[in-house]
Amino acid sequence: MSASPSITAPVSLGAPRRAWLTDLPVLLVAVVWGTSYLAAKGITTAHTVIAVLVLRFAVVLPVLVVAGWARLRALTAAQWRGAATLGLILSGIFLLETYGVVHTSATNAGLIISLTMIFTPLAEAAVTRARPPRAFLGAAGLSVLGVVLLTQGGGFTTPSLGDLLMLLAALARTVHVLAMSRITAVRSADSLSLTTVQLGSAVAVFAVIAAFPGTGDSPWAVALDFGPREWAGLLFLSVFCTLFAFFVQMWAVRRTSPSRVSLLLGTEPLWAAAAGIALAGDRPGVLGLAGAILVLAGTSWGRRSADRGAG
């Protein structure tokens, strides 16, 4: 970011426009992330989860390696180990999310995973033994109530397997965030190298799992069986939800505040719900709609409360 030391009228009038030029790509990342659950659901079955994960990240990994080769070579052994450890956790997240979205609606998947924004500050408070603000605890309770209602759209029943897997994925995301903050070696690593090693570790895990019998169709068989619609969905997940999203975040945090980027990315569950209802025909019912509203309200309130507490 660059700014003139003297503030003139033309600069002040142009500042909001420049801010929105930065905000719009970040908001687009939130949109593609929100629709990624629907895209993954459209090309994945219970028998192709592992294969789709291998293909999704094998497509994008070479680009990241080439783009960051010099910085990858500069990583220390400790940084490689730390990033690889994070990659193992990341592989668990993607496994839980992908199996979860196969067994639940795209709307439920996007809203339940948003509980990470509530779980992470609570887990951090538990680790540091710092009591979270009362407002944040209220927001957490509101979000949990929302998820309960969301999974009961057709009446009070046992949550589906997919709902439970997405809840575990939200917890795994929390573990990943805490691990990133507590593994000292990775703090000094640049974001591109860290992401590349993590994704490489995750792909290695998926490839090993795919080699075992009974874990579903092989990546090669799935690739040959894909038609134009499935390849379009896979490339959307690889290019837009992974490559585009990563580079936009790197670009945006250099031009605006991390808090602003986080706030915009926090709209992801809203877009997930919108895509599920508008494109997939999800019908959460009255209870489900009430739950969706409570989740969105609770996570938004909790994010603001956590920011105020950090400040």
Coordinates of C-alpha atoms in Angstrom, one line a residue:
M1 CA 0.0 0.0 0.0
S2 CA 1.2 3.5 -0.8
A3 CA -0.3 6.7 0.4
S4 CA 0.6 10.4 0.0
P5 CA 1.8 12.1 3.2
S6 CA -0.5 15.0 2.5
I7 CA -4.2 14.3 2.5
T8 CA -6.0 16.1 -0.4
A9 CA -9.6 16.0 -1.5
P10 CA -8.9 13.8 -4.6
V11 CA -7.1 11.3 -2.5
S12 CA -9.8 11.1 0.2
L13 CA -12.5 10.8 -2.4
G14 CA -10.6 8.0 -4.1
A15 CA -9.8 6.0 -1.0
P16 CA -13.2 4.3 -0.6
R17 CA -13.0 3.3 -4.3
R18 CA -9.6 1.8 -3.8
A19 CA -10.8 0.0 -0.7
W20 CA -13.7 -1.5 -2.6
L21 CA -11.3 -2.6 -5.4
T22 CA -9.5 -4.6 -2.8
D23 CA -12.6 -5.8 -1.0
L24 CA -14.4 -7.1 -4.1
P25 CA -11.8 -9.9 -4.9
V26 CA -11.8 -10.9 -1.2
L27 CA -15.6 -11.0 -1.2
L28 CA -15.4 -13.1 -4.4
V29 CA -13.2 -15.6 -2.5
A30 CA -15.9 -15.9 0.2
V31 CA -18.5 -16.5 -2.6
V32 CA -16.5 -19.3 -4.3
W33 CA -15.7 -20.8 -0.9
G34 CA -19.4 -20.7 0.0
T35 CA -20.3 -22.4 -3.3
S36 CA -17.5 -25.0 -3.0
Y37 CA -19.7 -27.2 -0.9
L38 CA -22.2 -27.4 -3.6
A39 CA -19.5 -28.0 -6.2
A40 CA -17.9 -30.8 -4.2
K41 CA -21.3 -32.4 -3.6
G42 CA -21.9 -32.3 -7.3
I43 CA -18.8 -34.3 -8.3
T44 CA -18.3 -36.6 -5.3
T45 CA -19.8 -39.7 -4.0
A46 CA -19.0 -41.8 -1.0
H47 CA -16.8 -44.0 -3.3
T48 CA -14.9 -41.2 -5.0
V49 CA -14.0 -38.9 -2.0
I50 CA -10.3 -39.9 -1.8
A51 CA -9.9 -39.8 -5.6
V52 CA -11.4 -36.4 -5.9
L53 CA -9.2 -35.0 -3.2
V54 CA -6.1 -36.4 -4.9
L55 CA -7.1 -34.9 -8.2
R56 CA -8.2 -31.6 -6.7
F57 CA -4.9 -30.8 -5.1
A58 CA -2.6 -32.6 -7.6
V59 CA -3.9 -30.2 -10.2
V60 CA -2.9 -27.1 -8.3
L61 CA 0.2 -28.3 -6.4
P62 CA 2.7 -28.0 -9.4
V63 CA 1.7 -24.3 -9.9
L64 CA 2.4 -23.6 -6.2
V65 CA 5.7 -25.4 -6.4
V66 CA 6.9 -23.5 -9.5
A67 CA 5.7 -20.2 -8.1
G68 CA 7.5 -20.6 -4.8
W69 CA 10.4 -22.8 -5.7
A70 CA 13.1 -20.4 -4.4
R71 CA 11.4 -19.9 -1.1
L72 CA 10.7 -23.6 -0.7
R73 CA 14.4 -24.3 -1.0
A74 CA 15.1 -21.7 1.7
L75 CA 12.9 -23.5 4.3
T76 CA 14.7 -25.0 7.3
A77 CA 14.3 -28.6 8.4
A78 CA 12.2 -27.4 11.4
Q79 CA 9.9 -25.4 9.0
W80 CA 9.5 -28.4 6.8
R81 CA 8.5 -30.6 9.7
G82 CA 6.1 -28.0 11.1
A83 CA 4.4 -27.4 7.8
A84 CA 4.2 -31.2 7.2
T85 CA 2.5 -31.6 10.6
L86 CA 0.0 -28.9 9.7
G87 CA -0.5 -30.7 6.4
L88 CA -1.5 -33.9 8.2
I89 CA -4.1 -32.0 10.2
L90 CA -5.3 -30.4 6.9
S91 CA -5.7 -33.8 5.3
G92 CA -8.1 -34.7 8.2
I93 CA -10.0 -31.5 7.7
F94 CA -10.6 -32.1 4.0
L95 CA -11.5 -35.8 4.5
L96 CA -14.1 -34.8 7.1
E97 CA -15.5 -31.9 5.0
T98 CA -15.7 -33.9 1.8
Y99 CA -17.2 -37.0 3.3
G100 CA -19.5 -34.7 5.3
V101 CA -20.8 -32.8 2.3
V102 CA -21.6 -36.1 0.6
H103 CA -23.9 -37.0 3.4
T104 CA -25.6 -33.6 4.2
S105 CA -26.9 -30.6 2.3
A106 CA -24.6 -27.9 1.0
T107 CA -26.5 -25.4 3.2
N108 CA -25.9 -27.4 6.3
A109 CA -22.3 -28.0 5.4
G110 CA -21.4 -24.3 5.0
L111 CA -23.2 -23.2 8.1
I112 CA -22.0 -25.9 10.4
I113 CA -18.3 -25.4 9.3
S114 CA -18.7 -21.7 10.2
L115 CA -18.7 -22.7 13.9
T116 CA -14.9 -22.7 13.6
M117 CA -15.2 -18.9 14.2
I118 CA -16.7 -19.7 17.6
F119 CA -14.7 -22.8 18.5
T120 CA -11.3 -21.2 17.8
P121 CA -11.5 -18.4 20.4
L122 CA -13.1 -20.8 22.9
A123 CA -10.3 -23.3 22.4
E124 CA -7.7 -20.5 22.6
A125 CA -9.2 -19.2 25.8
A126 CA -9.1 -22.7 27.3
V127 CA -5.4 -23.1 26.4
T128 CA -4.4 -19.7 27.7
R129 CA -6.8 -20.0 30.7
A130 CA -8.3 -16.6 29.8
R131 CA -12.0 -16.2 30.3
P132 CA -13.7 -15.1 27.0
P133 CA -16.1 -12.0 27.1
R134 CA -19.7 -12.7 28.2
A135 CA -20.8 -11.3 24.8
F136 CA -18.8 -14.0 23.1
L137 CA -20.2 -16.7 25.2
G138 CA -23.7 -15.5 24.3
A139 CA -22.8 -15.6 20.7
A140 CA -21.4 -19.1 21.0
G141 CA -24.7 -20.3 22.6
L142 CA -26.7 -18.6 19.9
S143 CA -24.6 -20.3 17.2
V144 CA -24.9 -23.8 18.8
L145 CA -28.7 -23.3 19.1
G146 CA -28.8 -22.3 15.5
V147 CA -27.0 -25.5 14.4
V148 CA -29.4 -27.6 16.5
L149 CA -32.3 -26.0 14.7
L150 CA -30.6 -26.1 11.3
T151 CA -30.2 -29.9 11.5
Q152 CA -33.9 -30.3 12.5
G153 CA -35.4 -28.7 9.4
G154 CA -37.9 -31.5 8.9
G155 CA -38.7 -31.9 12.6
F156 CA -36.7 -33.0 15.7
T157 CA -34.6 -36.0 14.5
T158 CA -31.1 -37.3 15.0
P159 CA -28.6 -35.1 13.1
S160 CA -27.3 -36.8 9.9
L161 CA -23.9 -38.4 9.6
G162 CA -22.9 -35.6 7.3
D163 CA -23.9 -33.0 9.9
L164 CA -21.7 -34.7 12.5
L165 CA -18.8 -35.0 10.2
M166 CA -19.0 -31.3 9.4
L167 CA -19.1 -30.6 13.1
L168 CA -15.9 -32.6 13.5
A169 CA -14.4 -30.8 10.5
A170 CA -15.1 -27.5 12.3
L171 CA -13.3 -28.8 15.4
A172 CA -10.4 -30.0 13.2
R173 CA -10.1 -26.5 11.6
T174 CA -9.8 -25.2 15.2
V175 CA -7.0 -27.6 16.0
H176 CA -5.3 -26.5 12.7
V177 CA -5.5 -22.8 13.6
L178 CA -4.2 -23.4 17.2
A179 CA -1.4 -25.6 15.8
M180 CA -0.3 -22.8 13.4
S181 CA -0.1 -20.4 16.2
R182 CA 1.8 -22.7 18.5
I183 CA 4.3 -24.4 16.2
T184 CA 7.1 -21.9 16.5
A185 CA 9.1 -22.9 13.4
V186 CA 6.3 -22.1 11.0
R187 CA 5.8 -18.5 12.2
S188 CA 8.7 -17.2 10.2
A189 CA 7.9 -19.2 7.1
D190 CA 6.3 -17.3 4.2
S191 CA 2.6 -18.1 3.4
L192 CA 3.2 -19.5 -0.1
S193 CA 5.8 -22.1 1.1
L194 CA 3.8 -23.0 4.1
T195 CA 0.7 -23.6 2.0
T196 CA 2.6 -25.6 -0.6
V197 CA 4.1 -28.0 1.9
Q198 CA 0.8 -28.4 3.7
L199 CA -1.0 -29.3 0.5
G200 CA 1.8 -31.6 -0.6
S201 CA 1.6 -33.4 2.7
A202 CA -2.2 -33.7 2.4
V203 CA -1.9 -35.1 -1.2
A204 CA 0.6 -37.6 0.0
V205 CA -1.9 -38.8 2.7
F206 CA -4.7 -39.0 0.2
A207 CA -2.5 -41.0 -2.3
V208 CA -1.5 -43.5 0.4
I209 CA -5.1 -44.0 1.4
A210 CA -6.1 -44.4 -2.2
A211 CA -3.5 -47.2 -2.6
F212 CA -5.3 -49.4 0.0
P213 CA -8.2 -51.6 -1.3
G214 CA -11.7 -50.8 -0.2
T215 CA -11.1 -47.0 0.0
G216 CA -13.1 -46.3 -3.1
D217 CA -12.3 -45.8 -6.8
S218 CA -8.8 -44.9 -7.9
P219 CA -7.9 -41.4 -8.9
W220 CA -7.1 -42.6 -12.4
A221 CA -10.4 -44.4 -12.8
V222 CA -12.3 -41.4 -11.6
A223 CA -10.4 -39.1 -13.9
L224 CA -11.2 -41.3 -16.9
D225 CA -14.9 -41.5 -15.8
F226 CA -15.3 -37.7 -15.4
G227 CA -17.3 -35.8 -18.1
P228 CA -17.2 -32.1 -18.9
R229 CA -19.4 -31.2 -16.0
E230 CA -17.3 -33.1 -13.4
W231 CA -14.0 -31.7 -14.8
A232 CA -15.5 -28.2 -14.6
G233 CA -16.5 -28.8 -11.0
L234 CA -13.0 -30.1 -10.2
L235 CA -11.2 -27.2 -11.9
F236 CA -13.5 -24.8 -10.0
L237 CA -12.4 -26.4 -6.7
S238 CA -8.8 -26.4 -7.7
V239 CA -8.3 -23.1 -9.6
F240 CA -10.8 -20.8 -7.9
C241 CA -11.3 -22.3 -4.4
T242 CA -7.6 -23.0 -3.9
L243 CA -5.2 -21.2 -6.2
F244 CA -7.2 -18.0 -6.8
A245 CA -8.3 -17.8 -3.1
F246 CA -4.8 -18.2 -1.8
F247 CA -3.3 -15.5 -4.1
V248 CA -6.1 -13.1 -3.5
Q249 CA -5.6 -13.4 0.3
M250 CA -1.8 -12.8 -0.1
W251 CA -2.6 -9.8 -2.4
A252 CA -5.3 -8.3 -0.1
V253 CA -3.5 -8.5 3.2
R254 CA -0.8 -6.3 1.7
R255 CA -3.3 -3.6 0.8
T256 CA -5.8 -3.7 3.7
S257 CA -6.0 -4.9 7.2
P258 CA -6.2 -8.6 8.2
S259 CA -9.3 -7.8 10.2
R260 CA -11.0 -6.5 7.1
V261 CA -10.1 -9.5 5.1
S262 CA -11.3 -11.8 7.9
L263 CA -14.6 -9.9 8.1
L264 CA -15.2 -10.3 4.3
L265 CA -14.2 -14.0 4.3
G266 CA -16.6 -14.5 7.3
T267 CA -19.5 -14.1 4.9
E268 CA -18.7 -17.6 3.5
P269 CA -21.6 -19.4 5.3
L270 CA -24.1 -16.8 3.9
W271 CA -23.0 -17.7 0.3
A272 CA -23.1 -21.4 1.2
A273 CA -26.7 -21.1 2.3
A274 CA -27.7 -19.0 -0.7
A275 CA -26.1 -21.4 -3.1
G276 CA -27.7 -24.4 -1.4
I277 CA -31.2 -22.9 -1.4
A278 CA -31.1 -21.2 -4.8
L279 CA -29.1 -23.8 -6.9
A280 CA -29.4 -27.1 -5.1
G281 CA -33.1 -26.7 -4.0
D282 CA -32.3 -27.2 -0.3
R283 CA -35.4 -26.8 1.7
P284 CA -34.4 -26.4 5.3
G285 CA -38.0 -25.7 6.5
V286 CA -39.0 -23.2 9.1
L287 CA -36.8 -24.6 11.9
G288 CA -33.9 -24.9 9.5
L289 CA -34.3 -21.3 8.3
A290 CA -34.5 -20.1 11.9
G291 CA -31.3 -22.0 12.7
A292 CA -29.5 -20.6 9.7
I293 CA -30.3 -17.1 10.8
L294 CA -29.1 -17.8 14.3
V295 CA -25.9 -19.3 13.1
L296 CA -25.2 -16.3 10.9
A297 CA -26.1 -13.9 13.7
G298 CA -24.1 -15.8 16.3
T299 CA -20.9 -16.2 14.2
S300 CA -21.1 -12.5 13.2
W301 CA -21.6 -11.4 16.8
G302 CA -18.9 -13.7 18.1
R303 CA -16.4 -12.5 15.5
R304 CA -17.0 -8.8 16.5
S305 CA -16.8 -9.7 20.2
A306 CA -13.6 -11.6 19.8
D307 CA -12.1 -8.7 17.8
R308 CA -13.1 -6.3 20.6
G309 CA -11.6 -8.6 23.2
A310 CA -8.3 -8.9 21.3
G311 CA -8.2 -5.1 21.0

